[in-house]
XYZ file of C-alpha atoms in Angstrom:
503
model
C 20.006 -33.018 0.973
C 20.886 -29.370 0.398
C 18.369 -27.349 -1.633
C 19.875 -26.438 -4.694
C 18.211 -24.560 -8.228
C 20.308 -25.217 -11.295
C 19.608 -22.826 -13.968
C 20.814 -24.542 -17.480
C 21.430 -22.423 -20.925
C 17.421 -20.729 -19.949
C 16.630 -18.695 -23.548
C 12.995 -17.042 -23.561
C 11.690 -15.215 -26.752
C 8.653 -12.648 -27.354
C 7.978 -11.544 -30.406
C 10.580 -8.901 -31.228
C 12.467 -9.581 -28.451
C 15.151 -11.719 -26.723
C 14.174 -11.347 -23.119
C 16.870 -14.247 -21.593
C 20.042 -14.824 -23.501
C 21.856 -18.467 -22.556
C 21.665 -18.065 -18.308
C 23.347 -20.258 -16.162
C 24.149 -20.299 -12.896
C 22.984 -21.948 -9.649
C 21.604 -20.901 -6.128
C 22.481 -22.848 -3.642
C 20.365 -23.190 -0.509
C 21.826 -21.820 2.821
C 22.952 -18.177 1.523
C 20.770 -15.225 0.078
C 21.565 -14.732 -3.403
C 20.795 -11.541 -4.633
C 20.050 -10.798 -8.370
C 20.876 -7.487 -9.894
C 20.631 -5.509 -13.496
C 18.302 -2.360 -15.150
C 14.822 -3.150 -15.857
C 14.346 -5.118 -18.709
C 17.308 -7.238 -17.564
C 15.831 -10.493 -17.301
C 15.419 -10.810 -13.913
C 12.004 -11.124 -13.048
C 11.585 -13.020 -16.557
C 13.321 -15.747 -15.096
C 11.758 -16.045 -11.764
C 8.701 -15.912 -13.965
C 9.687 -19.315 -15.801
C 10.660 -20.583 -12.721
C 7.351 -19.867 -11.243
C 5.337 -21.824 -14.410
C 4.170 -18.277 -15.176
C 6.233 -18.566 -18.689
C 7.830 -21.338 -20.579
C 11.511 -21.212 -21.488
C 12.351 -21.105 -24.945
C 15.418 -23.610 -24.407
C 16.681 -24.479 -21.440
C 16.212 -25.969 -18.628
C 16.098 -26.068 -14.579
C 17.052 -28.588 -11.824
C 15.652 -28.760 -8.716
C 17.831 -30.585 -6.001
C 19.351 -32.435 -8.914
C 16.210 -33.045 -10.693
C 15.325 -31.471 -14.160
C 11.745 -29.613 -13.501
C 9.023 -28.241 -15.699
C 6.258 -26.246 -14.435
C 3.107 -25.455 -16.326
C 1.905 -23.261 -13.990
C 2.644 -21.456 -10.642
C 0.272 -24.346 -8.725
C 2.733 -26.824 -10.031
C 5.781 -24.478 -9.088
C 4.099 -23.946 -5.601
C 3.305 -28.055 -5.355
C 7.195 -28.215 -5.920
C 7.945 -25.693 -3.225
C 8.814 -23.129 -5.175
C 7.581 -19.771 -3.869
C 7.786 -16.452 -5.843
C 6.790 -12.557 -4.151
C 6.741 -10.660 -7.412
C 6.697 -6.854 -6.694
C 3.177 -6.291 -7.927
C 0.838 -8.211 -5.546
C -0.980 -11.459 -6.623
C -3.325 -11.432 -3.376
C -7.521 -11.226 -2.531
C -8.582 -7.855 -1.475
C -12.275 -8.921 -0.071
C -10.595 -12.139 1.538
C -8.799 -11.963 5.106
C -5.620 -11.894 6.083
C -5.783 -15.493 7.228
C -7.471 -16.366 4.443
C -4.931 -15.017 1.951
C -2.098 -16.725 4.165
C -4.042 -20.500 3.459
C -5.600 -19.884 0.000
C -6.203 -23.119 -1.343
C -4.746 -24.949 1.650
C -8.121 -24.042 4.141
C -8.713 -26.058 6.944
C -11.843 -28.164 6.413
C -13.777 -30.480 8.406
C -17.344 -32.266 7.834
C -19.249 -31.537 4.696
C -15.722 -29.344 3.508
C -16.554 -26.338 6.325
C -13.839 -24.300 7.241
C -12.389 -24.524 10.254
C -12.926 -20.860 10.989
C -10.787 -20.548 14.726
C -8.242 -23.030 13.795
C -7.545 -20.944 10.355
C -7.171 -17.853 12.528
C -4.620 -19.340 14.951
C -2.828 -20.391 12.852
C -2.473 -17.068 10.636
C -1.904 -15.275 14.137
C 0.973 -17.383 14.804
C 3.104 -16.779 11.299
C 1.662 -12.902 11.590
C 2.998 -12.415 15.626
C 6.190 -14.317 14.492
C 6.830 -11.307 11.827
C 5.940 -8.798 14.682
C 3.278 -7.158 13.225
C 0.407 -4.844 14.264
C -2.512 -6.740 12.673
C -5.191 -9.640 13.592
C -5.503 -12.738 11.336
C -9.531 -11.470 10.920
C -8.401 -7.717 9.320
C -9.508 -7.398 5.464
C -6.516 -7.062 3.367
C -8.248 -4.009 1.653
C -8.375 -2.155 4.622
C -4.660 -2.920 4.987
C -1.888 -0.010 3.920
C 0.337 -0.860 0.854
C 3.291 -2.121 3.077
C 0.848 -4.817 5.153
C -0.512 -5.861 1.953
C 2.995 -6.753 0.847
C 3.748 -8.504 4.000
C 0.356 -10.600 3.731
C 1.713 -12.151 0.606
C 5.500 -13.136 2.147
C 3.614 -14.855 4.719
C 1.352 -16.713 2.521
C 4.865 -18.495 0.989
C 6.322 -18.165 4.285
C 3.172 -20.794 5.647
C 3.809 -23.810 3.097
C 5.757 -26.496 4.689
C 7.341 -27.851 1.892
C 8.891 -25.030 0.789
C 12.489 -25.648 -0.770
C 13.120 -21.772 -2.227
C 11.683 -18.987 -1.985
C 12.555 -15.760 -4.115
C 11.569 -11.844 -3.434
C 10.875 -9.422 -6.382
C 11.777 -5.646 -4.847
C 9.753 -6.798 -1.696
C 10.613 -3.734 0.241
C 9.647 -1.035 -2.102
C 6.705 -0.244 0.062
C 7.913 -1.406 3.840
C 9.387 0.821 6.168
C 12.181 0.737 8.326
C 10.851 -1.735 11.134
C 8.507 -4.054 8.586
C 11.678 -4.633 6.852
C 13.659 -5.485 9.863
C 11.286 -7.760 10.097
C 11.625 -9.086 6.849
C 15.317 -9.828 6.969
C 14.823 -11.680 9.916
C 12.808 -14.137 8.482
C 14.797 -14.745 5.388
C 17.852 -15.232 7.745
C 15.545 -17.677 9.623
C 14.900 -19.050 5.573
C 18.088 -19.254 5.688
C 19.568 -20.921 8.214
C 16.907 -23.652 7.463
C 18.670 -24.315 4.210
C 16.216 -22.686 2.033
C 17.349 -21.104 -1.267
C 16.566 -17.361 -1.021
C 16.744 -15.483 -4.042
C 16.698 -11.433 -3.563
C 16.069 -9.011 -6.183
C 16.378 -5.385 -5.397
C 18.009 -1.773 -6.768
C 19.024 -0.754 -3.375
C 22.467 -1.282 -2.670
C 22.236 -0.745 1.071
C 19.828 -3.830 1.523
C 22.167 -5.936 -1.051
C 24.939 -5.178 1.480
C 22.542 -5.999 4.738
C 20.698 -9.366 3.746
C 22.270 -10.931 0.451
C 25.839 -13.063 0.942
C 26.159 -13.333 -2.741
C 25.233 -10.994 -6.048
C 24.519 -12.047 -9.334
C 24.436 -9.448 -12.203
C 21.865 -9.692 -15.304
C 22.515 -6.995 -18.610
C 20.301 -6.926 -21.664
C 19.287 -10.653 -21.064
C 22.714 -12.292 -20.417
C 23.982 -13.343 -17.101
C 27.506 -10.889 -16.405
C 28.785 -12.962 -13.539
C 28.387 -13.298 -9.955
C 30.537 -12.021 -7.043
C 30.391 -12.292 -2.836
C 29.269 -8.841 -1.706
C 32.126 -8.480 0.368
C 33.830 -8.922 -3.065
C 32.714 -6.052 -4.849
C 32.337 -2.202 -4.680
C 29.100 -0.430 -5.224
C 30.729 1.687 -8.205
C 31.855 -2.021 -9.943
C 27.983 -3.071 -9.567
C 27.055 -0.006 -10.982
C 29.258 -0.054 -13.655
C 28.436 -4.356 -14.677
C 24.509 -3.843 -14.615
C 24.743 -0.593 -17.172
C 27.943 -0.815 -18.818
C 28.890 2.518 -17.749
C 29.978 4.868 -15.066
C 27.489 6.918 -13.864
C 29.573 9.017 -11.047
C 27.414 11.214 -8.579
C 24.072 11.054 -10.241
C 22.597 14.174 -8.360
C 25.331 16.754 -8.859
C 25.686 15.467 -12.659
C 21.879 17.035 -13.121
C 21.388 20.295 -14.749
C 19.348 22.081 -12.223
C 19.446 25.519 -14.005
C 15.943 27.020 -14.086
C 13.747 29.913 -12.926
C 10.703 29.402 -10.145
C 7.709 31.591 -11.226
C 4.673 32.283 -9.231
C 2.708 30.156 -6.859
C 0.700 27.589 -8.846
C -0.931 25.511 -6.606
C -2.051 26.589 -3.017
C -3.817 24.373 0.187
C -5.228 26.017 2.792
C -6.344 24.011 5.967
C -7.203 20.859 3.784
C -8.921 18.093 5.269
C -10.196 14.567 4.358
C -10.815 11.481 6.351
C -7.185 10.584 6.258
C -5.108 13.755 6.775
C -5.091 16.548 9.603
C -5.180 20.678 8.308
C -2.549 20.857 5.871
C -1.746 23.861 3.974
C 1.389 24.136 1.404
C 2.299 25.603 -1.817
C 3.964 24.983 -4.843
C 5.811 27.368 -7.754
C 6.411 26.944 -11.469
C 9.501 25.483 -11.964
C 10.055 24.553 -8.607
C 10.440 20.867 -7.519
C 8.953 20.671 -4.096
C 9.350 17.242 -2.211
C 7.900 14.901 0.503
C 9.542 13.410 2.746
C 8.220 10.995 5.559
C 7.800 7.853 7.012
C 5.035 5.114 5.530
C 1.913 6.572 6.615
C 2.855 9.925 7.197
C -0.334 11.095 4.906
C 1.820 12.160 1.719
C -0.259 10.083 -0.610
C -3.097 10.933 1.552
C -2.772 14.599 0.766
C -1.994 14.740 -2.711
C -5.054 11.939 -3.214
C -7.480 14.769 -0.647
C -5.981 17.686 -3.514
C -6.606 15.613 -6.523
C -10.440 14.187 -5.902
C -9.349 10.835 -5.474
C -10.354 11.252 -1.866
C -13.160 13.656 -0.522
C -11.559 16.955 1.091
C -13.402 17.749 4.171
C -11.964 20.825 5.088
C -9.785 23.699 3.968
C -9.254 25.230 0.337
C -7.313 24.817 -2.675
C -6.335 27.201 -5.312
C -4.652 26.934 -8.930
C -3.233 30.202 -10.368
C -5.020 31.951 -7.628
C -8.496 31.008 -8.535
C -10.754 27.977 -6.547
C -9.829 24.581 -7.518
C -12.256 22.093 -6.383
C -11.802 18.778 -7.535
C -14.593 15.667 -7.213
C -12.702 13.359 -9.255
C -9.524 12.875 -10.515
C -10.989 13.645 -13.822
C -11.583 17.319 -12.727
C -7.944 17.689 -11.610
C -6.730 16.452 -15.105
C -9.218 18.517 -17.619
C -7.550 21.598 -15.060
C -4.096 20.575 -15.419
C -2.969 18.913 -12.788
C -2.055 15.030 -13.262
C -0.092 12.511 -10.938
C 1.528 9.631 -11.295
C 0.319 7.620 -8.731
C 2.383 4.866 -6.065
C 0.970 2.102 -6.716
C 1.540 1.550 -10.639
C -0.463 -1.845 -11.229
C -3.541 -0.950 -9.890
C -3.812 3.018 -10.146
C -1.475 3.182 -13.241
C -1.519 1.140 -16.034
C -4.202 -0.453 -17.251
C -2.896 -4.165 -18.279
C -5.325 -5.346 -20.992
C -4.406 -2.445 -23.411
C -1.119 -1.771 -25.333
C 1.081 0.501 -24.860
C 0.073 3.229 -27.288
C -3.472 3.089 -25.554
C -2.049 3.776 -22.200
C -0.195 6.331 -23.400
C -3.331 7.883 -25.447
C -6.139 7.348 -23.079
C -5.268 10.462 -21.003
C -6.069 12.692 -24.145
C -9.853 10.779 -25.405
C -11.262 14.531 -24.278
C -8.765 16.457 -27.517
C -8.716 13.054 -29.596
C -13.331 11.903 -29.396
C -14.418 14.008 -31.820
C -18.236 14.163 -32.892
C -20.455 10.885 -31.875
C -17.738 9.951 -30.002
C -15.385 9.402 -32.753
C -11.266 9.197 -31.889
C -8.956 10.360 -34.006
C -6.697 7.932 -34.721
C -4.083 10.026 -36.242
C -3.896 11.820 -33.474
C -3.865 9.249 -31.078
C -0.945 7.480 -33.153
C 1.370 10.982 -32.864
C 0.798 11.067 -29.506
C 1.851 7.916 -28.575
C 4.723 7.983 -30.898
C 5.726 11.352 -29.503
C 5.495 9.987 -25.814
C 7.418 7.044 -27.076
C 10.512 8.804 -28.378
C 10.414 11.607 -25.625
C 10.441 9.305 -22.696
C 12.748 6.319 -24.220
C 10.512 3.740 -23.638
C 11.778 0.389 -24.677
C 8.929 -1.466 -26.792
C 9.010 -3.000 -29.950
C 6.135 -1.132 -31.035
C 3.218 0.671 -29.348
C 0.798 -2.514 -29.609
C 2.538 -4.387 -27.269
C 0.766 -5.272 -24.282
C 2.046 -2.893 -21.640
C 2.427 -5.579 -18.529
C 5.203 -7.471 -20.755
C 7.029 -4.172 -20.498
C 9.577 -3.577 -17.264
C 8.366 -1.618 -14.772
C 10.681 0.800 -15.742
C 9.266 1.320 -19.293
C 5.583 1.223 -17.650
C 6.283 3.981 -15.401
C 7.529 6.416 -18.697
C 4.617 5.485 -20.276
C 1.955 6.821 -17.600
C 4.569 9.704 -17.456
C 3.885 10.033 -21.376
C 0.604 9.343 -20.920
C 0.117 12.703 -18.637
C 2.720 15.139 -20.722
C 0.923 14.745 -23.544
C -1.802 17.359 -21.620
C 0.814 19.654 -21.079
C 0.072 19.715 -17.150
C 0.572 22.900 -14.944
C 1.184 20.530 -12.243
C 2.737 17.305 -11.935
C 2.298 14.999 -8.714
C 4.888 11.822 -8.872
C 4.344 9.905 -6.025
C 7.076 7.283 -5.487
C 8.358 7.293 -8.887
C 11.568 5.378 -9.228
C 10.199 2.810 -6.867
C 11.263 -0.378 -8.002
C 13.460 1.101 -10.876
C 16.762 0.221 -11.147
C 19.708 2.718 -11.308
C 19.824 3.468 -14.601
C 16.157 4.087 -15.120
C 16.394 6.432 -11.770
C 19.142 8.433 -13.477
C 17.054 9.232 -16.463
C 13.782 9.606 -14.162
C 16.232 12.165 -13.264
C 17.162 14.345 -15.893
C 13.361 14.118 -17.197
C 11.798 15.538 -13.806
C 14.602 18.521 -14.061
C 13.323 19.040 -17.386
C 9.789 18.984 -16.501
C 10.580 21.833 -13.997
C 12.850 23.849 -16.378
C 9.590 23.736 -18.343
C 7.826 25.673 -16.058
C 5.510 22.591 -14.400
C 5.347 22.708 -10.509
C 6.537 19.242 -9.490
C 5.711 17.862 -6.215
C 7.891 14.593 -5.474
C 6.662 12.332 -3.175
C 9.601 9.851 -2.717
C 10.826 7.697 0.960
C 15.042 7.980 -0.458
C 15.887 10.585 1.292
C 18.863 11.230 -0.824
C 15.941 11.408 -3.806
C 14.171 14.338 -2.158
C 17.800 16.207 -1.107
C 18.958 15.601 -4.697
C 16.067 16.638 -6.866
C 14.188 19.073 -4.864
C 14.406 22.821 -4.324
C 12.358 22.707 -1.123
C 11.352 19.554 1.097
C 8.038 19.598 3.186
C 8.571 16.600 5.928
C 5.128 14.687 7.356
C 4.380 13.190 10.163
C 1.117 11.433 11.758
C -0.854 12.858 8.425
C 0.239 16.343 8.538
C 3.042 18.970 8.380
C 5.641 18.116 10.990
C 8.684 21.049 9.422
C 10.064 22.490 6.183
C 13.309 22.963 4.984
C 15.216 24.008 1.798
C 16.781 21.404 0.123
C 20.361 23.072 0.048
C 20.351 22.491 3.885
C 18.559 19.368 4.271
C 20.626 16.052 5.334
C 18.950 12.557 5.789
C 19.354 12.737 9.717
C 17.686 15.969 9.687
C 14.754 14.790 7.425
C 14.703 11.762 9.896
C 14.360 13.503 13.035
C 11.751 15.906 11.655
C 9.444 12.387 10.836
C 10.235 11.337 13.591
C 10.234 13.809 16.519
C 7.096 14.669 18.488
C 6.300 18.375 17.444
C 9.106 18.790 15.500
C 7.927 22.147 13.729
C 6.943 23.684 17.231
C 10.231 22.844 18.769
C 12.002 24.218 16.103
């Protein structure tokens, strides 16, 4: 029988908020069905409830004919339904084996794990994606992108898998690891499985998904075959609007000051002698391949890492950081990649993300916060950024990760940085969000901040920056101004051996 998930009339309330309005609409197994809208369209709300992570309000959904209801994601997963949401659900400490058979070990007498069989069988699935890591490697010691991977092949392993959907799963894989990727969900595929895709990026809706279905403030728009529909009519469904050439819409009028942040030679465990610098007013980008060292230096500059080597200056004077803290009571804040685990902080609200980068102006004597203060700030960082909320004590992971991003972006304005590091900002943010990502980091620069953008779109980096540093192997490979930089040459320069020296 063909796998088949029938989505019936699905309605899901919060409080204050209609997240899924009526959706119907079926994915059929055999094709790749892509699912497309702005944050805070419903889309990862309803994989959610099809995972047993939430409960529809009214509704329901059919599995191959049958009306399900999962309590839980070890029901969904019992069922065969697999979910990769974008933020990782995997065990740091635990191999990469491990993580592939959680709950589904080999055993033999006395429940001992069947150590070598575990690993051969993790090397198969991991050798079958064609990648560069044992079956024994800690998944902590693993980059971003292998994490990522770990987790597609722990729903990849289940044999009774009917469907299996992808939340933004390429946000952090490069070129070749996604290559990868799409050729096991056309081997999904061809098995009959029902692949669900969600993504912003048009080019891998047009390489991998036969079919796109479009989500808008909670209702389902309609579906079309890709072949059926033009980028600017995708555009146009997901945000009710058209929204042209985003870049050369932007307001890039400013003026670039002095130099406000300077490295000299630096050095840590993870990068080679890098020296750059940055003006007010002046957006300077990164461009590079995963693992080039752009987090890597900006981590080194910022005390998250320990510099080994080299200098840094701010405004000309020493700036020696041994924590992050250091950086920020100086002025200079980032917005780090990975937004689950370096961002947000889940258990508070959203007010108390936004406020908890200001407890040094708001703790008053004994310790005491001002909590009329706090309460302008996060109102002010509220209305400044747009962030969609019913109110500030909402629990920031029921936000999109669109509205969780402004809010660590509030979070750090409110210091009134002289530098601000964004590192991967609009990743996993759909078009809409990107556009006013935008406009806000031309403001920030207008303002006098010295931005450094750390972004893998190319067309990002050419369309926001004023100058674009490329790296390669964990340092420098060649500079160029942004009014002559193309993707190919951004692509040869992280790509060719000794580019700068050739050059």
């Amino acid at each position: 029988m063909e796998n088949r998930i029938e989505f019936k009339n699905i309605t899901k309330y919060f409080p204050g908020v209609k997240a899924l309005d009526n959706i119907s609409f079926t994915a059929n197994g055999g094709e790749v069905l892509a699912l497309m809208g702005e944050n805070g369209a419903g889309k990862s709300t309803l994989l959610k409830i099809l995972n047993g992570d939430y409960q529809q309000t009214s509704g329901e959904y059919l599995v191959n004919g049958q009306p399900c209801h999962f309590n839980s994601p070890a029901e969904a997963v019992a069922a065969g339904i697999g979910v990769i949401y974008q933020e990782r659900q995997i065990m740091l400490q635990l191999t990469v084996g491990e993580n592939i058979y959680l709950g589904r070990l080999p055993t033999g007498a006395l429940g001992k794990i069947k150590t070598k069989e575990l690993h051969e069988k993790a090397q198969k699935i991991i050798d079958d994606f064609g990648l560069n890591i044992k079956s024994t490697d800690k998944v902590k010691d693993l980059s971003i992108a292998y994490q990522q991977m770990v987790e597609i092949m722990k729903a990849y392993s289940r044999e009774n898998l009917k469907m299996i959907a992808f939340d933004e799963p390429t946000a952090s894989l490069s070129d070749a690891e996604i290559d990868s990727l799409f050729h096991i969900i056309r081997k999904l595929k061809s098995e009959g499985k029902v692949v669900i895709y969600v993504s912003h990026r048009m080019a891998e809706i047009r390489q991998i998904a036969d079919r796109v279905a479009i989500f808008k403030d909670g209702c389902y728009v309609g579906d079309s075959r890709v072949d059926e529909i033009t980028d600017a009519q995708l555009i146009q469904k997901m945000v009710g609007r058209d929204l042209g050439d985003i870049f050369s819409s932007l307001d890039k009028t400013k003026t670039i000051g002095d130099v406000v942040l300077e490295a000299r030679d630096v050095e840590s465990p993870f990068l080679k002698k890098t020296s750059f610098s940055v003006r007010a007013g002046e957006v300077l980008g990164f461009s590079g391949l995963v693992g080039a060292g752009r987090t890597e230096l900006v981590r080194a500059i910022t005390g998250a890492d320990p510099m080994t080597g080299g200098e840094v200056f701010l405004d000309g004077k020493p700036f020696k950081c041994h924590s992050p803290h250091d950086a920020i009571v100086r002025g200079v804040v980032m917005v780090p990649e990975d937004r689950k685990l370096q961002g947000i902080i889940p258990r508070l609200s959203v007010g108390d993300n936004i406020t908890i980068g200001s407890l040094d102006r708001l703790t008053g004597f004994l310790g005491h916060i001002n909590s009329k203060l706090a309460r302008e700030i996060a109102e002010n960082g509220k209305k400044q950024f747009n962030i969609k909320t019913p109110n500030l004590e909402k629990a920031i992971v029921e936000l999109s990760g669109g509205n969780q991003q402004k809010a660590i972006v509030a979070r750090w304005l409110a210091n009134k940085p002289r530098v601000l590091i964004l590192d991967e900002p609009t990743k996993g943010i759909d078009i809409g969000a990107k556009a006013e990502f935008y406009e806000m980091i031309c403001d920030f620069a207008r303002e006098g901040i010295a931005v450094i953008l750390i972004s893998s779109e190319m067309s990002e980096v050419i369309g926001l920056s004023d100058r674009i540093i490329v790296m390669k192997g964990r340092r420098i490979s060649g500079e160029i101004p942004a009014s002559e930089a193309t993707e190919e040459k951004l692509l040869t320069m992280a790509m060719m051996e000794d580019y700068a020296h050739e050059s």
